[in-house]
CSV table of C-alpha atoms and ligand atoms in Angstrom, one decimal:
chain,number,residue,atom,x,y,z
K,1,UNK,CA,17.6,-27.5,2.3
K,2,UNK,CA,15.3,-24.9,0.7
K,3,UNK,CA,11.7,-24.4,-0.1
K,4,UNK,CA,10.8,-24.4,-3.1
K,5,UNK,CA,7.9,-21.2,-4.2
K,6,UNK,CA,6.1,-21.0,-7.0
K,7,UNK,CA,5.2,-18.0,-8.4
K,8,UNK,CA,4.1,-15.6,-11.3
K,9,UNK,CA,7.3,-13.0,-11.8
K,10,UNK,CA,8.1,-10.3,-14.3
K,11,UNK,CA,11.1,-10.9,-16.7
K,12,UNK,CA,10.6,-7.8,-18.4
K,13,UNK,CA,9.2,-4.1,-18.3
K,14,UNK,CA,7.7,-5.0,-21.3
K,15,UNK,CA,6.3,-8.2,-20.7
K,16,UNK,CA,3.7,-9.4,-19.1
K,17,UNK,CA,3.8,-11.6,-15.9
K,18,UNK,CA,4.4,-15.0,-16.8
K,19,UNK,CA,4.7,-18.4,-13.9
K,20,UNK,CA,8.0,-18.6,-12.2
K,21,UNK,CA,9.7,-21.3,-9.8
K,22,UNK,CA,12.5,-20.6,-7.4
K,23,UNK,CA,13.3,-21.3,-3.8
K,24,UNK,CA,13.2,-19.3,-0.2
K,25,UNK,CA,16.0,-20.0,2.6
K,26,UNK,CA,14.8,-22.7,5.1
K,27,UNK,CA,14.0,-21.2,8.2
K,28,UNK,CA,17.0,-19.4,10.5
K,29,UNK,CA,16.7,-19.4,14.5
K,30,UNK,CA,14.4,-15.9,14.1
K,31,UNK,CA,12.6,-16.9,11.1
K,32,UNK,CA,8.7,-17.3,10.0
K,33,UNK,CA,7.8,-19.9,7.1
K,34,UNK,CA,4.4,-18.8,6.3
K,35,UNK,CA,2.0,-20.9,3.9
K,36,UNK,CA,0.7,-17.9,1.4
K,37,UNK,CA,-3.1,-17.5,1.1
K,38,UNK,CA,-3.6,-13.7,-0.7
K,39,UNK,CA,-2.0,-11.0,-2.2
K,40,UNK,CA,-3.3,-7.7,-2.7
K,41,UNK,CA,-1.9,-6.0,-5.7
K,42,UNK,CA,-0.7,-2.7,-5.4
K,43,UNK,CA,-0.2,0.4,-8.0
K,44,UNK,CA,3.7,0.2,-7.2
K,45,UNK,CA,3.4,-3.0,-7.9
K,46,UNK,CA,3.2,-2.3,-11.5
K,47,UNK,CA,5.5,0.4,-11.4
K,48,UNK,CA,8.2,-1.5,-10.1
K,49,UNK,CA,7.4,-4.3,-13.0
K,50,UNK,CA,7.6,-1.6,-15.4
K,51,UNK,CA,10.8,0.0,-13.9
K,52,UNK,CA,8.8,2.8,-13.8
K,53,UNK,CA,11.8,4.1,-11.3
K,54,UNK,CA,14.5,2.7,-13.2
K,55,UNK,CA,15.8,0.5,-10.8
K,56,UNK,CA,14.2,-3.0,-11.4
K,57,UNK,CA,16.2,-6.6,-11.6
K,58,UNK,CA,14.7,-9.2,-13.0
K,59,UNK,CA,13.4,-11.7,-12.8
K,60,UNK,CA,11.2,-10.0,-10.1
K,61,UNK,CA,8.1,-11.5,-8.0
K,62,UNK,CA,6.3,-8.6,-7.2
K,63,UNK,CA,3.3,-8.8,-3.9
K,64,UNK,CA,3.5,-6.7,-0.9
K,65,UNK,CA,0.1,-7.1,0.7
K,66,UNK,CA,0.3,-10.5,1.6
K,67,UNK,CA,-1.5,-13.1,4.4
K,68,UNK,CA,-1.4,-16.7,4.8
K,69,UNK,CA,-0.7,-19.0,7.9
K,70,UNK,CA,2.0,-20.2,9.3
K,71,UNK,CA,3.9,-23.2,8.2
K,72,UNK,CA,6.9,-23.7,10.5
K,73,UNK,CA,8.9,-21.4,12.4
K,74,UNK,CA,12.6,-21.1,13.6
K,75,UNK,CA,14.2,-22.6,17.4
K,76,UNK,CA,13.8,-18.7,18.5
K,77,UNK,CA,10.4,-17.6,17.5
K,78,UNK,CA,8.5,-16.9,20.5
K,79,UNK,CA,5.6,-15.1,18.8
K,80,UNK,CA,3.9,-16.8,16.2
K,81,UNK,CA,3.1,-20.6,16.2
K,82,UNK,CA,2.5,-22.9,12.8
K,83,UNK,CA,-1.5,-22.1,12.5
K,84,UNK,CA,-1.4,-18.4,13.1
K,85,UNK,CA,-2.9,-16.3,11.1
K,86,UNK,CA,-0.3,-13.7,9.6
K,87,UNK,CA,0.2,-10.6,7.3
K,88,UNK,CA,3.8,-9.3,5.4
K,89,UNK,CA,3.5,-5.6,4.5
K,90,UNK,CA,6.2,-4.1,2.6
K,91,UNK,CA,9.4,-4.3,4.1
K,92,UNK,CA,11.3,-7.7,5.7
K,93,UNK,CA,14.0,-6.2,7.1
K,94,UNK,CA,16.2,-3.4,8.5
K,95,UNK,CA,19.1,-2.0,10.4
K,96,UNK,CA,17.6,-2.3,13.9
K,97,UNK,CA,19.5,0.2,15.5
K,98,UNK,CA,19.6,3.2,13.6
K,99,UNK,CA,17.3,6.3,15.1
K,100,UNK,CA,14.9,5.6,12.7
K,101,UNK,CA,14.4,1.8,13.8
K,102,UNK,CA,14.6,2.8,17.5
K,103,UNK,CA,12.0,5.5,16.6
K,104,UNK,CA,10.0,2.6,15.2
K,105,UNK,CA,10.4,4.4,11.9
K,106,UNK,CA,11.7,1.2,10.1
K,107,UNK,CA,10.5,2.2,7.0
K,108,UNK,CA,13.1,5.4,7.0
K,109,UNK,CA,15.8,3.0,7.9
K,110,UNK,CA,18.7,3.2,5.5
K,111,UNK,CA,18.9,0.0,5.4
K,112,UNK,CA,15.7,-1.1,4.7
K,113,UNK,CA,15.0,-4.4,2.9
K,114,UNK,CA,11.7,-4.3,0.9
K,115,UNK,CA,10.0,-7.2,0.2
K,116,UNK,CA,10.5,-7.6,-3.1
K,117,UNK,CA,13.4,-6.1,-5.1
K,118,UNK,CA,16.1,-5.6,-2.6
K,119,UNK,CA,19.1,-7.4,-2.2
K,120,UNK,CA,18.7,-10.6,-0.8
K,121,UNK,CA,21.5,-10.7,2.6
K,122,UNK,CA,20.3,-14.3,2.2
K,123,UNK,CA,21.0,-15.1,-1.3
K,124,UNK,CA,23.0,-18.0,-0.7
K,125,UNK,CA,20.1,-19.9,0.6
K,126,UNK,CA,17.2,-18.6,-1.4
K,127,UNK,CA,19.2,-18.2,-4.6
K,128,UNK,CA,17.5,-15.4,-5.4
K,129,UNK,CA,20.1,-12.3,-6.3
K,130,UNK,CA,16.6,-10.0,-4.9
K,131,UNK,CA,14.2,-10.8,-2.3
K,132,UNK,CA,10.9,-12.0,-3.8
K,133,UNK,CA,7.5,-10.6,-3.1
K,134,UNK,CA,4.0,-12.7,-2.7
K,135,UNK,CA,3.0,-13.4,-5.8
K,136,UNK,CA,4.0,-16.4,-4.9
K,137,UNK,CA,3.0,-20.2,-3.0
K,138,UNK,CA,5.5,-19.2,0.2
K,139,UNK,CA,7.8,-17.2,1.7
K,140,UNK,CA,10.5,-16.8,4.8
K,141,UNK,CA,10.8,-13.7,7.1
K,142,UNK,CA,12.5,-13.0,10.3
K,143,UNK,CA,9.6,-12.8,13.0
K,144,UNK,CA,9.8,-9.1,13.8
K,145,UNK,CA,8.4,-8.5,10.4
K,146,UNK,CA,5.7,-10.5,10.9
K,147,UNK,CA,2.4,-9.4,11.7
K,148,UNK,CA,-0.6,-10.9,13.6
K,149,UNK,CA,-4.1,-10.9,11.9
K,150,UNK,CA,-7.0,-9.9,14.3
K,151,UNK,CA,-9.0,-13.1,14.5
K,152,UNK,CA,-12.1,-10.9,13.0
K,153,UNK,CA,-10.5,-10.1,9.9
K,154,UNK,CA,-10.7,-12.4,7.0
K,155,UNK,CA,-7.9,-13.2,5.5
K,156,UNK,CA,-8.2,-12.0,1.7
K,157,UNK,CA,-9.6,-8.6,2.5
K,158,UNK,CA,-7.0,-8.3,5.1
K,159,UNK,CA,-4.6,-8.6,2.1
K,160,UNK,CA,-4.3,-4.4,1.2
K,161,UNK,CA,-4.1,-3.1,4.7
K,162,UNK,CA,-0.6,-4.5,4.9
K,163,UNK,CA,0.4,-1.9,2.3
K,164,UNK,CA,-2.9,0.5,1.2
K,165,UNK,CA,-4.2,0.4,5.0
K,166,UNK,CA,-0.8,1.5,6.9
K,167,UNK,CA,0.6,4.0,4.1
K,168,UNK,CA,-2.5,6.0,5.1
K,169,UNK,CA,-3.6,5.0,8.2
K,170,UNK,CA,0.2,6.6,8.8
K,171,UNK,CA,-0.2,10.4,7.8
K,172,UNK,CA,-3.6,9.9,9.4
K,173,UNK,CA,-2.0,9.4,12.7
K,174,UNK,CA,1.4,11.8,11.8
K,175,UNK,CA,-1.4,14.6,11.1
K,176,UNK,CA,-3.5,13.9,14.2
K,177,UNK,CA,-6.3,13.4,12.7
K,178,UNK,CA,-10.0,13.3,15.1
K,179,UNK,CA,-13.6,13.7,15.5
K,180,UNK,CA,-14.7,17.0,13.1
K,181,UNK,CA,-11.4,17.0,10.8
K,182,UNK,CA,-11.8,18.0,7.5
K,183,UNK,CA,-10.1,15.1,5.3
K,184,UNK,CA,-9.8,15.2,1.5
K,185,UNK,CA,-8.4,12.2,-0.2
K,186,UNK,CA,-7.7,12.7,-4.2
K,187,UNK,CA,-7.7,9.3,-6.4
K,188,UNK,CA,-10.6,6.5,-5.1
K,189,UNK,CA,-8.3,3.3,-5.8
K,190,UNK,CA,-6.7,1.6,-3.3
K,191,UNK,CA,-4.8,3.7,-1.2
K,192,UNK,CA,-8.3,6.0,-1.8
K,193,UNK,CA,-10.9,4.1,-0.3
K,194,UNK,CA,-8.7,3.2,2.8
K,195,UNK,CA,-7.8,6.7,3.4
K,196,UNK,CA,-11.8,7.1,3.5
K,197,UNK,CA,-12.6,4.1,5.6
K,198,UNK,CA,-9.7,4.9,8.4
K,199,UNK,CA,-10.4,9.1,8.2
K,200,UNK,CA,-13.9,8.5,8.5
K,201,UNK,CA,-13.4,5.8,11.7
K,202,UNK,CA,-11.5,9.0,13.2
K,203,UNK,CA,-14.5,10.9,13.1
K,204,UNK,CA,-13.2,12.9,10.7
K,205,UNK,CA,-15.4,14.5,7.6
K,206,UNK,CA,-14.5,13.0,4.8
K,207,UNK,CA,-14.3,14.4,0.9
K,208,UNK,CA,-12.9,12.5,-2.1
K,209,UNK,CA,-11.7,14.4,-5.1
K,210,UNK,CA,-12.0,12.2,-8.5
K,211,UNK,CA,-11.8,12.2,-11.9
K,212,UNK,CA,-15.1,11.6,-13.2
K,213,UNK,CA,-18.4,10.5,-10.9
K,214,UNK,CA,-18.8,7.3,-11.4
K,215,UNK,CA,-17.4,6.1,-8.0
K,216,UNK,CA,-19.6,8.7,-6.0
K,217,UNK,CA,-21.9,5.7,-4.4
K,218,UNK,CA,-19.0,3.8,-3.3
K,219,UNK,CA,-17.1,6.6,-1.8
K,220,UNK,CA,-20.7,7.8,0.5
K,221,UNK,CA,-21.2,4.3,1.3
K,222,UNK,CA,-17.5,4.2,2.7
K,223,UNK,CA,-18.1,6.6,4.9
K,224,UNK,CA,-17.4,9.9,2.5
K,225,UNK,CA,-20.0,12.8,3.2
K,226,UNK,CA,-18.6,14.9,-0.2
K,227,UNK,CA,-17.6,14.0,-3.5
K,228,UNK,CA,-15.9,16.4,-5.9
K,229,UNK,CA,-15.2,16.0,-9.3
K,230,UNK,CA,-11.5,17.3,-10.3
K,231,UNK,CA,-12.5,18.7,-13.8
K,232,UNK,CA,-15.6,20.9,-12.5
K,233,UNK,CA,-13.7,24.3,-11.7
K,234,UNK,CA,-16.4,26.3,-9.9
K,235,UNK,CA,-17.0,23.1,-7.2
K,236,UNK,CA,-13.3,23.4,-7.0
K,237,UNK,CA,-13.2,27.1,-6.1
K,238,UNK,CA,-15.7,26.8,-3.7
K,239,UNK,CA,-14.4,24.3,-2.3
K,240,UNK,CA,-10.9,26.4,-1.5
K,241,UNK,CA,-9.8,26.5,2.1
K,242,UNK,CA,-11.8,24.1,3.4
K,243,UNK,CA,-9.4,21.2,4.4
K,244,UNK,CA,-7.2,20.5,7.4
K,245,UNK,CA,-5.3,17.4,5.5
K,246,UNK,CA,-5.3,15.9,1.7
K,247,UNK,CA,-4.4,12.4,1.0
K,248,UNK,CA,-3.2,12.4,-2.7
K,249,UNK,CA,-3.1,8.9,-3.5
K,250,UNK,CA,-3.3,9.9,-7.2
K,251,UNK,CA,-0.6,7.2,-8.9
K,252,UNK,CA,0.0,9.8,-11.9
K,253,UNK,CA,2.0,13.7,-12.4
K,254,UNK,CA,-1.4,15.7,-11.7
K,255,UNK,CA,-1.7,19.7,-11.3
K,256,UNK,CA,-1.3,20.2,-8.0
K,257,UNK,CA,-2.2,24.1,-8.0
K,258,UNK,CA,-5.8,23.2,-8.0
K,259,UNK,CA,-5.6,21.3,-5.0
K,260,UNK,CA,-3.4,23.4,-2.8
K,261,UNK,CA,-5.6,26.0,-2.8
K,262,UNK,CA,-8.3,23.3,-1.0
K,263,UNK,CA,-6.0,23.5,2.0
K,264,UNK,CA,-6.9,25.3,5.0
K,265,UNK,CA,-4.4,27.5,7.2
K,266,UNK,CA,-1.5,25.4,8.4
K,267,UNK,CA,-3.4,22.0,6.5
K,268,UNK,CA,-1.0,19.8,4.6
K,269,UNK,CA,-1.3,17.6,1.2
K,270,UNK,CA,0.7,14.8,1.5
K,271,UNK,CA,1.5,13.0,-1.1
K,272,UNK,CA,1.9,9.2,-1.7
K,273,UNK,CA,2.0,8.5,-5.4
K,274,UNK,CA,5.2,6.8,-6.8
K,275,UNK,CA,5.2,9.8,-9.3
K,276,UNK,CA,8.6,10.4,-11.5
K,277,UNK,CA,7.9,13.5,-13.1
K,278,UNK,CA,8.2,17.5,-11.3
K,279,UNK,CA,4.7,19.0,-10.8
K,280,UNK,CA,5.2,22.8,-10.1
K,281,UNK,CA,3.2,24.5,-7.2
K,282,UNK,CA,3.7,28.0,-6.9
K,283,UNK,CA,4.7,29.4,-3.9
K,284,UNK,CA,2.0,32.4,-3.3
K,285,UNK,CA,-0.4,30.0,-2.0
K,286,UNK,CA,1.7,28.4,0.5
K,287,UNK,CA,3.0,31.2,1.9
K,288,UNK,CA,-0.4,33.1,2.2
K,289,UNK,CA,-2.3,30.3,4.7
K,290,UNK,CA,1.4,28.6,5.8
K,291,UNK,CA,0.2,25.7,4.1
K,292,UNK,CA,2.0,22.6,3.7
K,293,UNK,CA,2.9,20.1,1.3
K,294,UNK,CA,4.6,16.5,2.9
K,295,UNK,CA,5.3,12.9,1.9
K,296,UNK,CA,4.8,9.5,3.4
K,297,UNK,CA,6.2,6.2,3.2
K,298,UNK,CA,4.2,3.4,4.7
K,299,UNK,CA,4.1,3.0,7.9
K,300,UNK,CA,6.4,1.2,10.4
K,301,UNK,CA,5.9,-2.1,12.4
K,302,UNK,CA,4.2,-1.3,15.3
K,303,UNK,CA,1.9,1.4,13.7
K,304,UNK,CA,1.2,-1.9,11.3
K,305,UNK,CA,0.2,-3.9,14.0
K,306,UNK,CA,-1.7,-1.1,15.6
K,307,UNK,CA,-3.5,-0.3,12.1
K,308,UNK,CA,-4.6,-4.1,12.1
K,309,UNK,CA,-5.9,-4.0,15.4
K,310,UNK,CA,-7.4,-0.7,15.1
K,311,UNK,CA,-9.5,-2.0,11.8
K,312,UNK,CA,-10.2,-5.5,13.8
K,313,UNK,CA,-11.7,-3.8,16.7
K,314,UNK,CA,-13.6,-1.4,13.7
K,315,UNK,CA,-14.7,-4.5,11.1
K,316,UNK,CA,-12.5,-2.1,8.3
K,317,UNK,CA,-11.3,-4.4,5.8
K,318,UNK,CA,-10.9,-3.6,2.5
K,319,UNK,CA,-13.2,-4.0,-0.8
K,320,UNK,CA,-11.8,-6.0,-2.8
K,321,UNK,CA,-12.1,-8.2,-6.1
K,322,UNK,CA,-10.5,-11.9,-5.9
K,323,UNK,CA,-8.6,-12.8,-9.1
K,324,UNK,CA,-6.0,-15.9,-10.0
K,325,UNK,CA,-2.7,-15.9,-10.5
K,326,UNK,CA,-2.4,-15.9,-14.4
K,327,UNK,CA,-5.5,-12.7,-14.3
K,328,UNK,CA,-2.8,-10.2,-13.2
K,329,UNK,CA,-1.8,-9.3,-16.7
K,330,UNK,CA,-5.4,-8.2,-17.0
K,331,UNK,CA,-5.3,-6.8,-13.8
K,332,UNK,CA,-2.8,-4.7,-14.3
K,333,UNK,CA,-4.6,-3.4,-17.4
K,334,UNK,CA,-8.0,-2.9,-15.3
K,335,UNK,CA,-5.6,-0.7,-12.7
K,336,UNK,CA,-3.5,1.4,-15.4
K,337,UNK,CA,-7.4,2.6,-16.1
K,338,UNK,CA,-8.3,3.3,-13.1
K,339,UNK,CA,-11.0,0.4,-13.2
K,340,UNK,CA,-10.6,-1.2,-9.7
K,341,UNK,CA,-13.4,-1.7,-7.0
K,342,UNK,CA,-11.0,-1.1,-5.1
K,343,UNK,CA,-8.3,-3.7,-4.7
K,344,UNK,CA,-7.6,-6.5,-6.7
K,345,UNK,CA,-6.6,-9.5,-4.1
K,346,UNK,CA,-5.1,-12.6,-5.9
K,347,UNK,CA,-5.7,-16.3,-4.5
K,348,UNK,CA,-2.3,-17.4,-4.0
K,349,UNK,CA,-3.8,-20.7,-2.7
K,350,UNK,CA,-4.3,-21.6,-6.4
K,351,UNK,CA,-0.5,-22.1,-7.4
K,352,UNK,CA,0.4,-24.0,-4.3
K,353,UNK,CA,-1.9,-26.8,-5.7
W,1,NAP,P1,-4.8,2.8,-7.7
W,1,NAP,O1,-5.6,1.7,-7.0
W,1,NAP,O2,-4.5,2.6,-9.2
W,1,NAP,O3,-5.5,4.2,-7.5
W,1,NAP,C1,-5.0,5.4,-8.0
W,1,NAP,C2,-6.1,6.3,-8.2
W,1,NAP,O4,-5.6,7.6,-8.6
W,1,NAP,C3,-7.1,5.9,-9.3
W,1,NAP,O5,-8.1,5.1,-8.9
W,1,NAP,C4,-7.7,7.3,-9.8
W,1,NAP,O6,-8.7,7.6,-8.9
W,1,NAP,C5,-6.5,8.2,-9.6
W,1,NAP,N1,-5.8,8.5,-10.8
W,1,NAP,C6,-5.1,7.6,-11.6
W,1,NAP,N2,-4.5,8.2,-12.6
W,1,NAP,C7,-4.9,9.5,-12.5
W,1,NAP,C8,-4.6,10.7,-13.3
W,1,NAP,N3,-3.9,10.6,-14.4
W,1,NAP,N4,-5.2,11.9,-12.9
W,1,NAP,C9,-5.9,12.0,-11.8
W,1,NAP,N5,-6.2,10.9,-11.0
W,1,NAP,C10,-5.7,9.7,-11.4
W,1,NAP,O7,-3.3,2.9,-7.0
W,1,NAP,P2,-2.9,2.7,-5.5
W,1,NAP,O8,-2.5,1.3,-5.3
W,1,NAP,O9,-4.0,3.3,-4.6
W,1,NAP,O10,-1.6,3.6,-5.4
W,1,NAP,C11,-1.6,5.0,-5.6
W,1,NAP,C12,-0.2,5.5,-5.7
W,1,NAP,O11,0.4,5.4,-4.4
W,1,NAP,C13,0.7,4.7,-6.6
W,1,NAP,O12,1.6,5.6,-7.3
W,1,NAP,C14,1.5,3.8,-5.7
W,1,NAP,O13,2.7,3.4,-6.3
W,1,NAP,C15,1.7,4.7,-4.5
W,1,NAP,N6,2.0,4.0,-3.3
W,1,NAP,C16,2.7,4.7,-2.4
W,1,NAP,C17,3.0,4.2,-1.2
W,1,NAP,C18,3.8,5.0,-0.2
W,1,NAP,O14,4.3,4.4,0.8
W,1,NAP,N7,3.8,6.3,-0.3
W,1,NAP,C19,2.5,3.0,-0.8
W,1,NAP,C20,1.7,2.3,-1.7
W,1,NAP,C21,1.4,2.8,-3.0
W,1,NAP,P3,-10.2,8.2,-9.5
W,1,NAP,O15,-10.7,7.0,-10.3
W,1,NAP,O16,-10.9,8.4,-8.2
W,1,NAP,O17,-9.9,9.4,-10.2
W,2,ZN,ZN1,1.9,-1.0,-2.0
């Protein structure tokens, strides 16, 4: 017996989303069936429909920020009940006993199963080559990839902190950041305005670097207390050694240069953009204040759970705009122009109907 999901799927990198029907694997001993109720759609969710990387099967249901409640659950499952309210980040599986999954690091994990796109170990069941993401009515994962949603959190602007809240609610931690920081965070979509919400809950001081200054309002009202605009060169300069940590969330190849040189003695850029292309940095300006630059990749299970419960205890959810299934296309087109205030959250409820 399987369940059958509905569901809007790419076919194509070069066509758009169109509906899709396919099945998930009843539920094992360890596993959660969960009734899906929103998904927050992410910039590498377009990527990955465009094989932007290069690596994309197809047909592929993409949806990595997803909450619903939970429909039945496996003999085993001690920790979640049908009725509980419950969020899926990015990833439904991994080794479990590699350093990196003992470290709670299960993102690192080698073998790592993302939640959409990876081989499916249970493909016999689903029937599905890859797994398949939450753009769709329902789906089936093993409880300890299951995460609780505080009660004070609704459920649709919940949606992005599975994916937009932990990937930068993670450096935020990795870097230490507290009261009096100075914080930078380059690109106010997604990823940008969480960055902003969670530094500033810190205590840290918050500045967002954008393109142009039309989202200056928002990004004070989300706790920012400076806005700089990329282009203007002499704001740039002066601003040069002022911060401890930079969040570039920026989804495109940018100059970097310009931004280094923002970086304090021993602060870091870390970057989170899904970029393809090189963007050279020069080395004078690292060497001269021992500044840094990193990556990040999400966030593991427990710092999840902790980022959930850190922005129940907070009221930090995320500001988002609801859309149906069959408005992604035009999502997508609103995103690839940076035109999102500041998540677009799609009502999965619609196609279970
Ligand atoms: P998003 O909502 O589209 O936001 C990206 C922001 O970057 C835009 O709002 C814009 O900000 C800025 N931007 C876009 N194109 C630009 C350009 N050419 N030059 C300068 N700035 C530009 O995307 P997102 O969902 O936040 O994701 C951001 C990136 O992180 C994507 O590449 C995504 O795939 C990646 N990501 C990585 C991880 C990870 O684990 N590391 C997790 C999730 C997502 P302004 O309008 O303020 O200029
Ligand atoms: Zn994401």
């Amino acid at each position: 017996m399987t369940i059958a999901a509905k569901a809007y799927a790419a076919h194509a990198s070069d066509k758009p989303l169109a509906p899709y029907s396919f099945t998930r694997r009843s539920p094992g001993p360890g596993d959660v069936v969960i009734d899906i109720h929103y998904c927050g759609v992410c910039h590498s969710d377009l990527h990955i429909a465009r094989n932007d990387l290069g690596r994309t099967r197809y047909p592929l249901v993409p949806g990595h920020e997803i909450t619903g409640v939970v429909r039945a659950v496996g003999d085993s499952v001690s920790r979640f009940r049908p009725g509980d309210r419950v969020g899926v980040g990015c990833m439904v599986d991994s080794c479990r006993h590699c350093s990196e999954c003992d470290a709670g690091l299960e993102q690192y994990c080698e073998a790592m199963v993302q939640t959409y796109g990876s081989p499916d170990a249970h493909a016999e069941q689903s029937g599905e080559a890859i797994t398949q993401g939450g753009y769709s009515s329902v789906i089936t994962v093993d409880q300890d990839f299951v995460l609780g949603i505080p009660d004070s959190l609704p459920l649709d602007a919940a949606a992005p902190l599975l994916c937009a809240g932990i990937t930068t609610w993670s450096p935020l931690v990795e870097w230490g950041v507290g009261k009096g920081d100075k914080v930078a965070v380059i690109g106010l979509g997604g990823l940008g305005h969480m960055a902003v919400k969670l530094a500033a809950a810190l205590g840290a001081e918050v500045t967002v670097i954008s393109t142009s200054d039309r989202k200056k309002a928002d990004a004070l009202a989300m706790g920012a207390s400076d806005f700089l605009i990329s282009r203007e060169r002499e704001a740039m300069a002066r601003a040069q050694g002022r911060f401890d940590l930079i969040i570039n969330t920026v989804s495109a190849p940018t100059e970097l240069g310009a931004h280094v040189n923002l970086l304090a003695r021993d602060g870091t850029m870390v970057m989170l953009g899904l970029t393809t292309e090189a963007m050279p940095v020069m080395a004078l300006p690292l060497l001269f204040r021992r500044r840094r630059i990193a990556g990040s990749l999400i966030g593991g299970i427990s710092e999840t759970q902790a980022m959930l419960d850190f922005c129940g205890q907070h009221d930090i959810v995320c500001d988002i705009e609801t859309i149906t299934p069959d408005q992604i296309n035009d999502a997508y087109a609103r995103m690839e122009r940076s035109d999102v205030r500041y998540r677009f959250v799609i009502d999965m409820k619609a196609l279970a109907a």
